[in-house]
Amino acid sequence: SAVELLIANNKIKLMELNKNLDRETISFGYLKETIEIIAYILFKLDNFKKHLTNIQPSII
């Protein structure tokens, strides 16, 4: 019947939306992880720079 067909089509659309949402969620997870890694590297580089600044006067 028309109602069953409508329900089936809506179910298919919902399944497709769910797949797309899963992909976007995974992509966001990778983006978040990448940003956290970059922030960690920048933090370590800043600490290294401070450490070098402290060592430099003793070398000269």
PDB file of C-alpha atoms in Angstrom:
ATOM      1  CA  SER A   1       0.000   0.000   0.000  1.00  0.00           C
ATOM      2  CA  ALA A   2       0.990   3.654  -0.265  1.00  0.00           C
ATOM      3  CA  VAL A   3       1.492   3.961   3.501  1.00  0.00           C
ATOM      4  CA  GLU A   4       3.844   0.963   3.591  1.00  0.00           C
ATOM      5  CA  LEU A   5       5.806   2.371   0.656  1.00  0.00           C
ATOM      6  CA  LEU A   6       6.075   5.752   2.378  1.00  0.00           C
ATOM      7  CA  ILE A   7       7.287   4.095   5.596  1.00  0.00           C
ATOM      8  CA  ALA A   8       9.844   2.028   3.665  1.00  0.00           C
ATOM      9  CA  ASN A   9      11.148   5.115   1.831  1.00  0.00           C
ATOM     10  CA  ASN A  10      11.420   7.067   5.077  1.00  0.00           C
ATOM     11  CA  LYS A  11      13.268   4.170   6.697  1.00  0.00           C
ATOM     12  CA  ILE A  12      15.759   4.092   3.801  1.00  0.00           C
ATOM     13  CA  LYS A  13      16.258   7.868   4.045  1.00  0.00           C
ATOM     14  CA  LEU A  14      16.850   7.595   7.790  1.00  0.00           C
ATOM     15  CA  MET A  15      19.406   4.834   7.246  1.00  0.00           C
ATOM     16  CA  GLU A  16      21.249   6.990   4.674  1.00  0.00           C
ATOM     17  CA  LEU A  17      21.230   9.982   7.032  1.00  0.00           C
ATOM     18  CA  ASN A  18      22.566   7.782   9.818  1.00  0.00           C
ATOM     19  CA  LYS A  19      25.453   6.591   7.603  1.00  0.00           C
ATOM     20  CA  ASN A  20      26.311  10.186   6.681  1.00  0.00           C
ATOM     21  CA  LEU A  21      26.164  11.235  10.319  1.00  0.00           C
ATOM     22  CA  ASP A  22      28.484   8.368  11.284  1.00  0.00           C
ATOM     23  CA  ARG A  23      31.003   9.500   8.652  1.00  0.00           C
ATOM     24  CA  GLU A  24      30.806  13.107   9.835  1.00  0.00           C
ATOM     25  CA  THR A  25      31.217  12.025  13.453  1.00  0.00           C
ATOM     26  CA  ILE A  26      34.287   9.963  12.555  1.00  0.00           C
ATOM     27  CA  SER A  27      35.719  12.874  10.542  1.00  0.00           C
ATOM     28  CA  PHE A  28      35.128  15.228  13.475  1.00  0.00           C
ATOM     29  CA  GLY A  29      36.860  12.751  15.774  1.00  0.00           C
ATOM     30  CA  TYR A  30      39.936  12.684  13.534  1.00  0.00           C
ATOM     31  CA  LEU A  31      39.912  16.484  13.297  1.00  0.00           C
ATOM     32  CA  LYS A  32      39.687  16.829  17.086  1.00  0.00           C
ATOM     33  CA  GLU A  33      42.520  14.329  17.581  1.00  0.00           C
ATOM     34  CA  THR A  34      44.686  16.120  15.007  1.00  0.00           C
ATOM     35  CA  ILE A  35      44.112  19.482  16.701  1.00  0.00           C
ATOM     36  CA  GLU A  36      45.031  17.971  20.069  1.00  0.00           C
ATOM     37  CA  ILE A  37      48.263  16.522  18.616  1.00  0.00           C
ATOM     38  CA  ILE A  38      49.210  19.867  17.045  1.00  0.00           C
ATOM     39  CA  ALA A  39      48.486  21.669  20.325  1.00  0.00           C
ATOM     40  CA  TYR A  40      50.688  19.170  22.186  1.00  0.00           C
ATOM     41  CA  ILE A  41      53.546  19.639  19.693  1.00  0.00           C
ATOM     42  CA  LEU A  42      53.282  23.436  19.972  1.00  0.00           C
ATOM     43  CA  PHE A  43      53.328  23.155  23.767  1.00  0.00           C
ATOM     44  CA  LYS A  44      56.456  20.976  23.648  1.00  0.00           C
ATOM     45  CA  LEU A  45      58.169  23.333  21.185  1.00  0.00           C
ATOM     46  CA  ASP A  46      57.406  26.291  23.448  1.00  0.00           C
ATOM     47  CA  ASN A  47      58.904  24.438  26.424  1.00  0.00           C
ATOM     48  CA  PHE A  48      61.963  23.546  24.336  1.00  0.00           C
ATOM     49  CA  LYS A  49      62.377  27.196  23.299  1.00  0.00           C
ATOM     50  CA  LYS A  50      62.193  28.303  26.956  1.00  0.00           C
ATOM     51  CA  HIS A  51      64.728  25.637  27.894  1.00  0.00           C
ATOM     52  CA  LEU A  52      67.123  26.803  25.157  1.00  0.00           C
ATOM     53  CA  THR A  53      66.706  30.406  26.293  1.00  0.00           C
ATOM     54  CA  ASN A  54      67.735  29.376  29.808  1.00  0.00           C
ATOM     55  CA  ILE A  55      70.739  27.384  28.567  1.00  0.00           C
ATOM     56  CA  GLN A  56      72.013  29.973  26.072  1.00  0.00           C
ATOM     57  CA  PRO A  57      73.480  32.471  28.628  1.00  0.00           C
ATOM     58  CA  SER A  58      75.528  29.715  30.247  1.00  0.00           C
ATOM     59  CA  ILE A  59      77.073  28.781  26.890  1.00  0.00           C
ATOM     60  CA  ILE A  60      78.195  32.334  26.087  1.00  0.00           C
TER      61      ILE A  60
END
